[in-house]
Amino acid sequence: MDVTLFNQHSILLPVLATLFLGFLIWLTLFVARFKVILAKAIPASEMATPESVRENMPPSAMQPVNNFNNFFEVPMIFLALCFYLFVTGTADSNYLNLAWVFVAFRYVHTLIHCSYNNAMHRFISYLISCIALWTMLIMAIINAL
């Protein structure tokens, strides 16, 4: 197999891992909500709006919701950047290593957010993932010039 081709396609593995994280967050959110709905026998009519959901859900069931919302912020930039690197054929091992750092610390961020939710621990994992992402972006901009 051509090394260049392998390197270009390998940048898509962190993309798949990130998308799988989105699925895991959604699954966690679904299970957490479903448990509360069954335990409290909440009728569907009381879950019709975001406000009514917040009123009926304990904080522990809202943490996955907040994490899922976060998933559509910084990770979307990561996904777009990885697709840019793939399409332009500019991905290399440096980008790939940084991409895996980003993904690993997004998983850590999610584990913290959906479990014991220590804000400082969550922030540190967020910061490390962002440093990896912004480094990738700066590298891509410099390489594009």
GROMACS .gro file of C-alpha atoms in nm:
model
  145
    1MET     CA    1   0.000   0.000   0.000
    2ASP     CA    2   0.120   0.349  -0.082
    3VAL     CA    3   0.245   0.520   0.237
    4THR     CA    4   0.098   0.854   0.130
    5LEU     CA    5  -0.242   0.697   0.069
    6PHE     CA    6  -0.228   0.519   0.405
    7ASN     CA    7  -0.139   0.841   0.584
    8GLN     CA    8  -0.421   1.030   0.418
    9HIS     CA    9  -0.681   0.770   0.507
   10SER     CA   10  -0.546   0.729   0.859
   11ILE     CA   11  -0.662   1.082   0.947
   12LEU     CA   12  -1.016   0.947   0.913
   13LEU     CA   13  -0.974   0.703   1.203
   14PRO     CA   14  -0.980   0.981   1.466
   15VAL     CA   15  -1.284   1.118   1.281
   16LEU     CA   16  -1.462   0.784   1.324
   17ALA     CA   17  -1.356   0.769   1.689
   18THR     CA   18  -1.503   1.118   1.740
   19LEU     CA   19  -1.827   1.024   1.568
   20PHE     CA   20  -1.846   0.710   1.782
   21LEU     CA   21  -1.801   0.931   2.089
   22GLY     CA   22  -2.107   1.126   1.973
   23PHE     CA   23  -2.300   0.800   1.961
   24LEU     CA   24  -2.181   0.703   2.311
   25ILE     CA   25  -2.284   1.042   2.449
   26TRP     CA   26  -2.626   1.011   2.285
   27LEU     CA   27  -2.667   0.659   2.425
   28THR     CA   28  -2.572   0.780   2.774
   29LEU     CA   29  -2.819   1.068   2.740
   30PHE     CA   30  -3.095   0.837   2.622
   31VAL     CA   31  -3.042   0.584   2.903
   32ALA     CA   32  -3.020   0.856   3.171
   33ARG     CA   33  -3.343   1.019   3.053
   34PHE     CA   34  -3.525   0.690   3.008
   35LYS     CA   35  -3.439   0.579   3.363
   36VAL     CA   36  -3.578   0.903   3.508
   37ILE     CA   37  -3.889   0.891   3.291
   38LEU     CA   38  -3.963   0.534   3.399
   39ALA     CA   39  -3.880   0.592   3.767
   40LYS     CA   40  -4.095   0.906   3.791
   41ALA     CA   41  -4.360   0.787   3.541
   42ILE     CA   42  -4.329   1.118   3.356
   43PRO     CA   43  -4.583   1.148   3.073
   44ALA     CA   44  -4.453   1.247   2.730
   45SER     CA   45  -4.652   1.572   2.748
   46GLU     CA   46  -4.426   1.684   3.033
   47MET     CA   47  -4.118   1.637   2.815
   48ALA     CA   48  -4.235   1.845   2.520
   49THR     CA   49  -4.000   2.142   2.557
   50PRO     CA   50  -3.637   2.188   2.664
   51GLU     CA   51  -3.762   2.382   2.965
   52SER     CA   52  -3.994   2.102   3.078
   53VAL     CA   53  -3.717   1.847   3.030
   54ARG     CA   54  -3.488   2.053   3.256
   55GLU     CA   55  -3.765   2.079   3.517
   56ASN     CA   56  -3.820   1.702   3.521
   57MET     CA   57  -3.459   1.583   3.507
   58PRO     CA   58  -3.214   1.575   3.798
   59PRO     CA   59  -2.869   1.728   3.736
   60SER     CA   60  -2.715   1.383   3.690
   61ALA     CA   61  -2.946   1.318   3.394
   62MET     CA   62  -2.873   1.663   3.248
   63GLN     CA   63  -2.494   1.617   3.242
   64PRO     CA   64  -2.504   1.394   2.932
   65VAL     CA   65  -2.736   1.650   2.767
   66ASN     CA   66  -2.486   1.927   2.834
   67ASN     CA   67  -2.204   1.706   2.708
   68PHE     CA   68  -2.398   1.626   2.391
   69ASN     CA   69  -2.448   1.999   2.333
   70ASN     CA   70  -2.074   2.052   2.383
   71PHE     CA   71  -2.011   1.784   2.122
   72PHE     CA   72  -2.149   2.019   1.856
   73GLU     CA   73  -1.900   2.294   1.938
   74VAL     CA   74  -1.522   2.235   1.925
   75PRO     CA   75  -1.541   1.877   1.787
   76MET     CA   76  -1.712   2.010   1.473
   77ILE     CA   77  -1.405   2.224   1.402
   78PHE     CA   78  -1.192   1.912   1.448
   79LEU     CA   79  -1.406   1.712   1.205
   80ALA     CA   80  -1.396   1.988   0.944
   81LEU     CA   81  -1.019   2.023   0.979
   82CYS     CA   82  -0.962   1.648   0.942
   83PHE     CA   83  -1.175   1.640   0.628
   84TYR     CA   84  -0.979   1.940   0.494
   85LEU     CA   85  -0.652   1.756   0.559
   86PHE     CA   86  -0.785   1.444   0.390
   87VAL     CA   87  -0.925   1.622   0.084
   88THR     CA   88  -0.612   1.832   0.032
   89GLY     CA   89  -0.384   1.533   0.088
   90THR     CA   90  -0.185   1.719   0.352
   91ALA     CA   91  -0.236   1.489   0.652
   92ASP     CA   92   0.082   1.345   0.799
   93SER     CA   93   0.194   1.172   1.117
   94ASN     CA   94   0.216   1.503   1.305
   95TYR     CA   95  -0.149   1.579   1.233
   96LEU     CA   96  -0.244   1.220   1.309
   97ASN     CA   97  -0.072   1.223   1.648
   98LEU     CA   98  -0.236   1.554   1.740
   99ALA     CA   99  -0.572   1.422   1.619
  100TRP     CA  100  -0.545   1.122   1.852
  101VAL     CA  101  -0.451   1.353   2.141
  102PHE     CA  102  -0.764   1.557   2.066
  103VAL     CA  103  -0.982   1.246   2.054
  104ALA     CA  104  -0.835   1.090   2.368
  105PHE     CA  105  -0.893   1.401   2.573
  106ARG     CA  106  -1.245   1.446   2.435
  107TYR     CA  107  -1.319   1.096   2.563
  108VAL     CA  108  -1.168   1.191   2.900
  109HIS     CA  109  -1.375   1.512   2.899
  110THR     CA  110  -1.691   1.312   2.833
  111LEU     CA  111  -1.615   1.055   3.102
  112ILE     CA  112  -1.565   1.333   3.355
  113HIS     CA  113  -1.867   1.533   3.239
  114CYS     CA  114  -2.103   1.234   3.247
  115SER     CA  115  -1.980   1.096   3.580
  116TYR     CA  116  -1.833   1.290   3.873
  117ASN     CA  117  -1.821   1.619   3.676
  118ASN     CA  118  -1.527   1.790   3.846
  119ALA     CA  119  -1.508   2.124   3.664
  120MET     CA  120  -1.129   2.159   3.696
  121HIS     CA  121  -1.061   1.807   3.568
  122ARG     CA  122  -1.307   1.864   3.284
  123PHE     CA  123  -1.142   2.197   3.199
  124ILE     CA  124  -0.793   2.044   3.190
  125SER     CA  125  -0.904   1.773   2.949
  126TYR     CA  126  -1.086   2.034   2.740
  127LEU     CA  127  -0.778   2.258   2.735
  128ILE     CA  128  -0.544   1.979   2.627
  129SER     CA  129  -0.781   1.875   2.348
  130CYS     CA  130  -0.809   2.236   2.232
  131ILE     CA  131  -0.433   2.287   2.234
  132ALA     CA  132  -0.401   1.982   2.007
  133LEU     CA  133  -0.676   2.112   1.778
  134TRP     CA  134  -0.549   2.470   1.754
  135THR     CA  135  -0.197   2.338   1.689
  136MET     CA  136  -0.337   2.131   1.401
  137LEU     CA  137  -0.521   2.434   1.265
  138ILE     CA  138  -0.217   2.662   1.284
  139MET     CA  139  -0.005   2.396   1.113
  140ALA     CA  140  -0.266   2.363   0.836
  141ILE     CA  141  -0.278   2.740   0.784
  142ILE     CA  142   0.102   2.765   0.770
  143ASN     CA  143   0.122   2.471   0.528
  144ALA     CA  144  -0.147   2.627   0.308
  145LEU     CA  145   0.047   2.952   0.268
   0.00000   0.00000   0.00000
